[in-house]
Coordinates of C-alpha atoms and ligand atoms in Angstrom, one line a residue:
M687 CA 97.5 92.3 103.1
R688 CA 98.3 90.4 106.1
S689 CA 94.9 88.8 107.4
P690 CA 93.6 90.4 110.5
S691 CA 94.1 88.4 113.5
L692 CA 92.9 90.5 116.5
S693 CA 89.8 89.3 117.6
P694 CA 87.1 91.6 119.2
V695 CA 87.2 91.9 123.0
L696 CA 83.7 92.9 124.4
D697 CA 84.6 93.3 127.9
P698 CA 85.6 97.1 127.8
Q699 CA 87.5 96.7 131.3
A700 CA 89.5 93.9 130.1
L701 CA 90.3 95.5 127.0
A702 CA 91.3 98.8 128.7
A703 CA 93.7 96.7 131.1
E704 CA 95.0 95.2 127.8
L705 CA 95.6 98.4 126.5
S706 CA 97.1 100.0 129.5
G707 CA 100.7 101.2 129.4
K708 CA 100.9 100.7 125.8
L709 CA 101.6 103.4 122.8
L710 CA 102.0 102.1 119.2
I711 CA 105.2 102.8 117.8
G712 CA 106.6 101.6 114.4
G713 CA 103.8 98.8 114.3
A714 CA 104.3 97.4 118.1
M715 CA 102.7 97.9 121.3
V716 CA 105.3 99.5 123.5
P717 CA 105.6 101.0 127.0
A718 CA 106.5 104.8 127.2
R719 CA 110.4 105.1 127.7
S720 CA 110.0 106.2 131.2
G721 CA 107.2 103.4 132.3
R722 CA 105.1 105.6 133.6
T723 CA 101.2 105.4 132.9
F724 CA 98.4 108.0 133.9
E725 CA 94.9 107.0 135.2
V726 CA 91.8 107.1 133.0
I727 CA 88.7 107.6 135.0
D728 CA 85.1 105.8 134.1
P729 CA 83.3 108.9 134.5
A730 CA 80.0 107.1 135.3
T731 CA 81.5 105.4 138.3
G732 CA 84.6 107.5 139.0
E733 CA 86.3 104.1 139.1
V734 CA 89.6 103.7 137.1
A735 CA 89.0 102.4 133.8
G736 CA 92.8 101.9 132.8
H737 CA 96.3 103.5 133.1
A738 CA 97.4 104.7 129.5
A739 CA 101.0 105.3 128.9
L740 CA 102.6 108.5 129.6
G741 CA 103.9 109.2 126.3
E742 CA 106.7 112.2 127.0
A743 CA 109.5 113.9 124.1
A744 CA 111.4 110.8 124.1
D745 CA 108.6 108.7 122.9
V746 CA 107.5 111.4 120.6
A747 CA 110.8 111.3 119.0
A748 CA 110.7 107.5 118.6
A749 CA 107.3 107.7 116.8
V750 CA 108.7 110.7 114.5
E751 CA 111.6 108.8 113.4
A752 CA 109.6 105.6 113.0
A753 CA 107.1 107.5 111.0
A754 CA 109.7 109.2 108.6
A755 CA 111.4 106.1 107.8
A756 CA 107.9 104.5 107.2
Q757 CA 106.9 107.5 105.0
R758 CA 110.1 106.9 102.7
R759 CA 108.4 104.0 101.4
W760 CA 104.7 104.7 101.7
R761 CA 105.1 107.3 99.3
D762 CA 106.3 105.2 96.6
V763 CA 103.3 102.8 97.0
P764 CA 101.3 103.4 93.9
A765 CA 98.5 105.8 95.1
R766 CA 95.7 103.2 94.4
E767 CA 97.2 100.7 96.5
R768 CA 97.4 103.0 99.4
G769 CA 93.9 103.5 98.9
R770 CA 93.0 99.8 98.9
L771 CA 94.9 99.4 102.3
V772 CA 93.0 102.3 103.7
A773 CA 89.8 100.8 102.6
D774 CA 91.1 97.7 103.8
C775 CA 91.2 99.6 107.4
A776 CA 87.5 100.3 107.1
R777 CA 87.1 96.4 106.8
A778 CA 89.4 95.4 109.8
L779 CA 87.4 98.2 112.0
S780 CA 83.9 96.9 110.7
A781 CA 84.7 93.6 112.5
H782 CA 85.3 95.7 115.9
V783 CA 82.2 97.9 116.0
E784 CA 80.8 96.8 119.2
E785 CA 84.2 96.3 121.0
L786 CA 85.1 100.0 120.0
G787 CA 81.5 101.0 121.0
R788 CA 81.8 99.7 124.7
L789 CA 85.5 100.8 125.1
V790 CA 84.8 104.4 124.0
A791 CA 81.6 104.3 126.2
L792 CA 83.7 103.3 129.1
E793 CA 86.2 106.0 128.8
T794 CA 84.4 108.9 127.7
G795 CA 80.8 108.2 129.5
K796 CA 78.9 108.4 126.3
A797 CA 76.0 106.0 126.3
L798 CA 76.4 103.1 123.9
R799 CA 73.3 103.1 122.1
T800 CA 72.6 106.4 121.2
E801 CA 76.3 107.7 120.9
S802 CA 79.4 105.1 121.4
R803 CA 78.2 102.5 119.1
L804 CA 77.2 104.7 116.5
E805 CA 80.4 106.4 116.6
A806 CA 82.0 103.0 116.2
S807 CA 79.7 101.7 113.3
I808 CA 80.3 105.3 111.0
L809 CA 84.1 105.1 111.6
A810 CA 84.6 102.8 108.6
D811 CA 82.7 105.0 106.3
V812 CA 85.5 107.6 106.6
F813 CA 88.2 104.9 105.7
T814 CA 86.3 103.7 102.4
F815 CA 85.6 106.9 101.5
F816 CA 89.0 108.5 101.6
G817 CA 90.4 104.9 100.3
G818 CA 88.3 105.4 97.0
L819 CA 89.4 109.2 96.6
A820 CA 93.3 107.8 96.2
P821 CA 92.9 108.0 92.1
E822 CA 92.0 111.7 92.4
L823 CA 95.3 112.9 93.5
K824 CA 96.0 114.1 90.6
G825 CA 97.9 117.0 88.8
E826 CA 97.5 119.2 85.9
T827 CA 99.4 120.0 82.5
V828 CA 100.0 123.7 82.6
P829 CA 100.1 125.7 79.2
F830 CA 103.4 127.5 79.6
D831 CA 105.7 127.3 76.4
P832 CA 105.2 124.5 73.7
K833 CA 108.8 123.5 73.8
M834 CA 108.3 122.6 77.3
L835 CA 106.1 120.1 79.5
T836 CA 104.8 121.8 82.4
L837 CA 102.9 119.5 85.0
T838 CA 102.2 119.6 88.6
L839 CA 102.3 116.7 91.0
R840 CA 100.3 116.2 94.3
E841 CA 103.1 115.2 96.9
P842 CA 102.7 114.0 100.5
V843 CA 104.2 116.7 103.2
G844 CA 105.8 113.9 105.0
V845 CA 105.2 113.2 108.5
V846 CA 101.7 114.6 109.9
G847 CA 101.4 115.3 113.7
A848 CA 97.3 114.6 114.7
I849 CA 96.3 115.9 117.9
I850 CA 92.6 115.0 118.8
P851 CA 90.2 115.7 121.4
W852 CA 88.3 113.2 123.8
N853 CA 84.3 113.9 122.5
V854 CA 84.4 111.9 119.4
P855 CA 87.8 110.4 119.7
M856 CA 88.0 107.8 116.9
M857 CA 85.8 109.4 114.2
L858 CA 87.7 112.8 114.6
M859 CA 90.9 111.0 114.4
A860 CA 89.5 109.0 111.4
L861 CA 89.0 112.7 109.5
K862 CA 92.5 113.4 110.1
I863 CA 94.5 110.1 109.5
A864 CA 92.4 108.7 106.5
P865 CA 93.2 111.4 104.1
A866 CA 96.8 112.0 105.6
L867 CA 97.6 108.1 104.7
V868 CA 95.9 108.3 101.5
A869 CA 97.7 111.1 100.2
G870 CA 101.2 109.3 101.1
N871 CA 101.8 110.7 104.5
A872 CA 102.9 108.9 107.6
V873 CA 101.0 110.1 110.9
V874 CA 101.7 110.3 114.7
V875 CA 98.5 110.5 116.4
K876 CA 98.5 112.0 119.8
S877 CA 95.2 111.0 121.9
A878 CA 93.3 113.0 124.6
E879 CA 94.1 112.7 128.2
E880 CA 90.4 111.7 128.8
A881 CA 90.0 109.0 126.1
P882 CA 93.0 107.2 124.9
F883 CA 92.0 103.8 124.6
A884 CA 89.6 103.7 121.8
A885 CA 91.6 105.6 119.5
L886 CA 94.9 103.3 120.3
R887 CA 92.5 100.1 120.0
A888 CA 91.4 101.4 116.5
C889 CA 95.2 102.3 115.5
Q890 CA 96.1 98.7 116.5
I891 CA 93.1 97.2 114.5
M892 CA 94.4 99.2 111.5
N893 CA 98.2 98.1 111.8
Q894 CA 97.2 94.6 111.0
V895 CA 96.3 96.1 107.4
L896 CA 99.0 99.1 107.2
P897 CA 102.8 98.7 107.1
A898 CA 104.7 99.2 110.3
G899 CA 105.5 102.7 111.0
V900 CA 102.6 104.3 109.2
L901 CA 100.1 104.9 112.0
N902 CA 101.9 105.6 115.0
I903 CA 99.7 106.4 118.4
L904 CA 100.8 108.2 121.5
S905 CA 98.8 108.9 124.7
G906 CA 100.0 111.6 127.1
M907 CA 99.7 115.2 128.7
G908 CA 98.8 118.0 126.2
P909 CA 102.4 120.2 127.0
D910 CA 104.5 117.2 127.5
C911 CA 103.4 114.7 124.5
G912 CA 101.3 117.3 122.3
A913 CA 103.6 120.2 122.3
P914 CA 106.7 118.1 121.6
L915 CA 104.8 116.5 118.6
V916 CA 104.2 120.1 117.1
A917 CA 107.5 121.0 117.8
H918 CA 109.5 118.4 116.4
P919 CA 111.6 119.4 113.4
K920 CA 110.5 116.1 111.2
V921 CA 106.9 117.0 111.7
A922 CA 105.7 118.9 108.3
K923 CA 102.2 119.1 109.1
I924 CA 99.6 119.5 112.3
T925 CA 96.0 118.8 111.9
F926 CA 94.2 119.6 115.4
T927 CA 90.9 119.6 116.9
G928 CA 90.2 121.0 120.3
S929 CA 90.1 124.2 122.1
V930 CA 90.7 127.4 120.8
E931 CA 93.2 128.2 123.5
T932 CA 95.4 125.2 122.7
G933 CA 94.7 126.0 118.8
R934 CA 96.4 129.3 119.3
I935 CA 99.5 127.7 121.2
I936 CA 99.9 125.4 118.6
A937 CA 99.7 127.8 115.6
R938 CA 102.5 129.8 117.5
T939 CA 104.8 126.8 117.3
A940 CA 103.6 126.2 113.7
A941 CA 104.6 129.5 112.7
D942 CA 107.8 129.2 114.2
K943 CA 108.7 126.3 112.1
L944 CA 106.6 127.7 109.3
I945 CA 104.6 124.4 108.9
P946 CA 100.9 124.3 107.7
V947 CA 98.2 123.7 110.5
T948 CA 94.5 122.8 110.4
L949 CA 92.5 124.0 113.2
E950 CA 89.2 122.6 114.3
L951 CA 88.3 124.5 117.1
G952 CA 85.0 125.8 119.2
G953 CA 81.6 126.8 118.4
K954 CA 78.6 128.5 119.6
S955 CA 76.4 127.5 116.9
P956 CA 73.1 129.5 116.3
M957 CA 70.0 127.9 115.2
I958 CA 67.0 130.1 114.0
V959 CA 63.7 129.2 114.0
M960 CA 61.2 131.3 112.2
G961 CA 57.9 131.9 113.0
D962 CA 56.6 129.9 109.8
A963 CA 58.8 126.8 110.6
D964 CA 57.6 123.3 111.0
L965 CA 57.9 123.3 114.7
D966 CA 57.8 119.5 115.6
R967 CA 60.9 119.3 113.0
A968 CA 62.7 122.3 114.4
V969 CA 62.4 120.6 117.8
D970 CA 63.8 117.4 116.6
G971 CA 66.6 119.3 115.0
A972 CA 67.2 121.0 118.3
M973 CA 67.3 117.6 119.8
I974 CA 70.3 116.4 117.2
G975 CA 71.6 119.8 117.1
M976 CA 72.4 120.2 120.7
R977 CA 73.7 116.8 121.0
F978 CA 71.9 116.1 124.5
T979 CA 72.8 112.5 124.0
R980 CA 76.3 113.3 124.1
Q981 CA 76.0 115.4 127.1
G982 CA 76.2 118.5 124.7
Q983 CA 79.8 117.7 124.0
S984 CA 80.0 118.9 120.7
C985 CA 81.8 121.8 118.9
T986 CA 78.9 122.3 116.5
A987 CA 76.1 122.2 119.8
A988 CA 73.2 124.3 118.9
S989 CA 73.9 126.1 122.0
R990 CA 72.0 129.4 120.8
I991 CA 68.6 128.5 119.9
F992 CA 66.9 132.0 118.6
V993 CA 63.1 131.5 118.4
H994 CA 60.7 133.8 117.0
D995 CA 58.4 135.5 119.5
S996 CA 55.3 134.0 117.9
V997 CA 56.4 130.5 118.3
H998 CA 58.9 130.8 121.3
D999 CA 56.5 129.5 124.3
A1000 CA 55.3 126.5 122.2
F1001 CA 58.8 125.8 121.1
A1002 CA 60.4 125.5 124.6
E1003 CA 57.8 123.8 125.9
K1004 CA 57.7 120.9 123.3
L1005 CA 61.9 121.0 123.3
K1006 CA 61.5 120.6 127.4
A1007 CA 59.0 117.5 127.0
K1008 CA 61.3 115.9 124.4
V1009 CA 64.2 116.3 126.3
D1010 CA 62.6 115.0 129.5
T1011 CA 61.9 111.6 127.7
L1012 CA 65.8 110.8 127.5
R1013 CA 66.9 108.8 130.2
M1014 CA 70.0 109.2 132.1
G1015 CA 72.2 106.5 133.3
D1016 CA 74.9 103.8 132.9
P1017 CA 76.5 104.2 129.5
L1018 CA 76.7 100.6 128.8
D1019 CA 72.9 99.9 129.5
E1020 CA 71.1 99.8 126.4
A1021 CA 68.1 101.6 127.9
T1022 CA 70.3 104.7 128.5
D1023 CA 70.1 107.9 126.4
I1024 CA 72.3 110.1 128.2
G1025 CA 75.4 109.1 129.8
A1026 CA 77.9 111.4 131.8
I1027 CA 80.4 114.2 131.6
V1028 CA 83.7 113.1 130.6
S1029 CA 86.1 114.8 133.2
P1030 CA 86.0 116.6 136.5
E1031 CA 87.2 119.7 135.0
Q1032 CA 84.5 119.6 132.4
F1033 CA 81.8 118.7 135.1
E1034 CA 82.7 121.8 137.5
K1035 CA 83.2 124.0 134.2
V1036 CA 79.3 123.0 133.3
R1037 CA 77.8 123.4 136.8
N1038 CA 79.5 126.9 136.9
Y1039 CA 78.2 128.0 133.5
I1040 CA 74.6 126.6 135.1
R1041 CA 75.2 128.6 138.1
I1042 CA 76.1 131.7 136.1
G1043 CA 73.1 131.3 133.9
A1044 CA 70.6 130.8 136.7
E1045 CA 72.0 133.9 138.8
T1046 CA 71.7 136.2 135.8
P1047 CA 68.5 138.5 136.5
G1048 CA 65.5 137.6 134.3
A1049 CA 66.7 134.1 133.6
R1050 CA 64.7 130.8 134.0
A1051 CA 66.7 127.3 134.0
L1052 CA 64.4 124.5 132.9
A1053 CA 66.1 121.5 134.2
C1054 CA 65.2 118.2 132.1
S1055 CA 65.3 114.3 132.3
A1056 CA 66.3 113.1 135.7
M1057 CA 69.1 112.1 137.6
P1058 CA 70.0 108.4 137.6
S1059 CA 68.9 106.8 140.5
D1060 CA 71.3 103.6 140.2
P1061 CA 73.7 103.8 143.6
R1062 CA 76.6 102.3 141.6
L1063 CA 76.6 105.6 139.8
A1064 CA 76.6 107.9 142.8
K1065 CA 80.0 108.9 142.3
G1066 CA 79.4 109.5 138.2
L1067 CA 79.6 112.9 136.7
F1068 CA 75.9 113.5 135.6
V1069 CA 74.3 116.6 134.6
Q1070 CA 70.6 117.5 134.0
P1071 CA 70.5 118.9 130.7
V1072 CA 69.3 122.8 130.9
L1073 CA 67.5 125.0 128.7
F1074 CA 67.9 128.5 129.7
L1075 CA 65.0 131.2 128.9
G1076 CA 65.1 135.0 129.2
L1077 CA 69.0 135.2 128.6
D1078 CA 70.0 137.4 125.6
N1079 CA 72.9 136.9 123.4
D1080 CA 75.4 139.1 125.2
S1081 CA 75.0 136.7 128.4
R1082 CA 78.3 134.8 129.3
V1083 CA 76.2 131.7 129.0
A1084 CA 75.2 132.7 125.2
R1085 CA 78.9 134.0 124.2
E1086 CA 81.0 131.3 125.9
E1087 CA 81.3 127.7 125.0
I1088 CA 80.5 125.5 127.6
F1089 CA 80.8 121.9 125.9
G1090 CA 77.9 120.8 128.0
P1091 CA 74.2 119.8 128.0
V1092 CA 73.4 123.7 128.3
T1093 CA 71.3 125.6 125.5
C1094 CA 69.8 129.2 125.4
I1095 CA 66.6 129.7 123.7
I1096 CA 66.7 133.4 122.8
R1097 CA 63.5 135.3 122.0
F1098 CA 63.4 137.4 118.8
H1099 CA 61.2 139.5 116.9
D1100 CA 62.7 140.6 113.7
Y1101 CA 65.0 138.6 110.9
E1102 CA 67.4 141.3 110.6
E1103 CA 67.7 141.7 114.3
V1104 CA 68.3 137.8 114.7
I1105 CA 70.9 137.7 111.9
A1106 CA 73.0 140.2 113.5
A1107 CA 72.7 138.5 116.7
A1108 CA 73.6 135.2 115.5
N1109 CA 76.7 136.7 113.7
D1110 CA 77.5 138.4 117.0
S1111 CA 79.7 135.7 118.4
E1112 CA 83.6 135.1 118.6
Y1113 CA 82.7 131.8 116.9
G1114 CA 81.4 130.6 113.2
L1115 CA 81.2 127.1 113.0
A1116 CA 77.8 125.6 112.0
A1117 CA 74.3 127.4 111.8
T1118 CA 70.9 126.3 110.7
I1119 CA 67.5 128.1 109.9
W1120 CA 64.1 126.7 110.0
T1121 CA 61.6 128.3 107.8
R1122 CA 59.5 127.3 104.9
D1123 CA 60.5 130.3 103.2
L1124 CA 62.9 129.6 100.2
K1125 CA 63.8 133.6 100.1
T1126 CA 64.6 133.9 103.9
A1127 CA 66.5 130.6 103.6
L1128 CA 68.8 131.7 100.7
D1129 CA 69.3 134.9 102.2
A1130 CA 70.3 133.5 106.0
A1131 CA 72.5 130.7 103.8
H1132 CA 74.6 133.6 102.5
R1133 CA 74.7 136.0 105.4
L1134 CA 75.3 133.5 108.1
E1135 CA 78.9 133.4 109.1
A1136 CA 79.7 129.7 109.4
G1137 CA 81.5 127.0 107.9
I1138 CA 78.1 125.2 107.5
V1139 CA 74.4 126.4 106.7
Q1140 CA 71.9 124.0 107.0
V1141 CA 68.3 124.8 106.3
N1142 CA 65.4 122.7 108.1
Q1143 CA 68.0 120.1 109.1
N1144 CA 70.7 119.5 111.4
L1145 CA 73.4 116.8 110.0
V1146 CA 76.4 116.1 111.8
V1147 CA 79.6 115.6 109.9
Q1148 CA 79.3 113.9 106.4
P1149 CA 82.2 112.3 104.2
N1150 CA 82.1 114.5 101.0
L1151 CA 80.8 117.8 102.7
S1152 CA 83.8 120.1 103.7
Y1153 CA 83.8 120.8 107.4
G1154 CA 85.4 123.2 109.5
G1155 CA 84.6 126.8 111.0
V1156 CA 85.7 130.5 110.5
K1157 CA 86.9 133.1 112.9
S1158 CA 88.0 131.3 116.3
S1159 CA 86.3 128.1 114.9
G1160 CA 89.6 127.3 112.9
M1161 CA 91.0 127.2 109.6
G1162 CA 90.9 124.8 107.1
K1163 CA 88.5 122.2 106.3
E1164 CA 88.1 118.4 106.8
A1165 CA 86.1 115.4 105.5
S1166 CA 86.5 116.0 101.8
L1167 CA 88.4 115.5 98.6
E1168 CA 89.5 119.1 98.7
S1169 CA 90.5 119.1 102.3
M1170 CA 92.8 116.0 101.5
L1171 CA 94.2 118.0 98.3
E1172 CA 94.5 121.1 100.1
H1173 CA 95.6 120.2 103.6
F1174 CA 97.6 116.8 102.9
T1175 CA 99.9 117.3 100.0
H1176 CA 101.5 120.2 98.6
K1177 CA 101.5 120.9 94.6
K1178 CA 105.2 120.5 92.9
T1179 CA 105.5 122.0 89.5
V1180 CA 108.0 120.2 87.3
V1181 CA 109.2 121.8 83.8
L1182 CA 110.7 119.5 81.3
N1183 CA 112.5 121.3 78.7
M1184 CA 112.3 119.2 75.6
A1185 CA 114.0 121.4 72.9
Ligands
ADP2483 P1 90.3 120.3 126.4 O1 91.6 120.1 127.5 O2 89.3 121.5 126.8 O3 89.7 118.9 126.3 P2 92.3 120.8 124.7 O4 92.1 121.6 123.3 O5 93.2 121.3 125.7 O6 90.9 120.8 125.1 O7 92.7 119.3 124.3 C1 92.8 118.7 122.9 C2 93.9 117.9 122.6 O8 95.3 119.0 122.6 C3 94.4 116.6 123.7 O9 95.0 115.9 123.0 C4 95.4 117.5 124.6 O10 96.1 116.7 125.2 C5 96.1 118.3 123.4 N1 97.1 119.6 124.2 C6 96.5 120.1 125.1 N2 97.5 121.1 125.2 C7 98.3 121.0 123.9 C8 99.5 121.6 123.6 N3 100.1 122.6 124.4 N4 100.2 121.3 122.7 C9 99.7 120.5 121.9 N5 98.7 119.6 122.3 C10 98.2 119.7 123.7
MG2484 MG1 93.2 121.0 127.8

């Protein structure tokens, strides 16, 4: 192992400047072939945070060629050794937690204390977990004919294209690259326009440990950099997290090429609070589930909270009081709980949904917390969290994914009615139910249409728990051993005739 030599850079502006204009291809930090860049904006101030390299088709081609060449060697590195190198990535990343947290706070507007540092600190877990799974890349022997030895081998698919979003860029990237690398694939990542720097830095750190070309990362626009990556003939697999709309475009191209895709798309996750629930725990669950500290920018956000009539008013009051205690402000300030919305497009989208909700007859919008008063943040993309009361499950705010700090508290009377309403959604990513009754909990666990159902808790993605949705929330799972085997290897059958 080469010894890590990069030192942490704690000033995120300085680090963004250092990373500006760079792609990581074949182990080297290089400019885009065109020399062009695009602006990355600090959403808390509206100021330019840096200039990311504008990767396009020529850069995609270079990265895929580098990956393909590296993969031919990487696949023959013994699995245990690949796993050890991936675990070494975890150690290298651990030395950069503070730096990566500050950088992701700068580019995404996520508060350092509540979100960004946390993302940076749990990043290493994913690499440690998958690094340890290398010995599990086992095949089987198959009883076929006594004179023949028949067995299966788990082989890598080749070059994997990983397209990632901006909300938890490093963590969602890790869920893709860690299992892909352990399984013997090489990876080309395409970062999100809004958040290219932290992902690039994390890959640069890992490249101190990994052989050159095994892990490459490009920044650029979706249609001009992401699309050519999907279409490249040497890319054998795409793993994507993002919007339903883009997921469909990617799946179409993948269908033409006949390559497998994993899609982690949107959600409109129901949270059901039964009349017998521990109300304070449910309120805490809604705080975490709705990711108010991440401006609600989560695919699993508890954006439809169904509350039984008997506790509806008390729940709404308690939740409002809790969200009111959160402080909005400068993402890099340790006192801040809630930062800024990532981009002007998202900001407008969120405000538009708040308008639509507020104009719905019978609706009441409870705005929580308070706008920041610091004049430096006057141009920042801050939105007060909103709890809607009086909307029903048919309203646009309850049906469409907002990806902002907006949730609906929907009153229900009857268990059958709430299960039907919870399932009456295009999406099926996550669901929770809050009850003390075991029979209700088990029944709901069976009947809720979601990739993960939790009772009386609302954990976020955990290594070892398969994660991924049904319906328009996507296809395929991440974060587990099975996800590595199913999505990053193919099973080859070998028959040896010993007669
Ligand atoms: P949003 O724009 O709502 O944040 P997207 O799904 O468009 O969500 O973006 C997620 C990722 O997909 C980003 O890295 C983006 O650049 C990429 N992307 C967008 N359009 C395409 C496309 N046509 N082909 C491949 N990747 C794309
Ligand atoms: Mg887009």
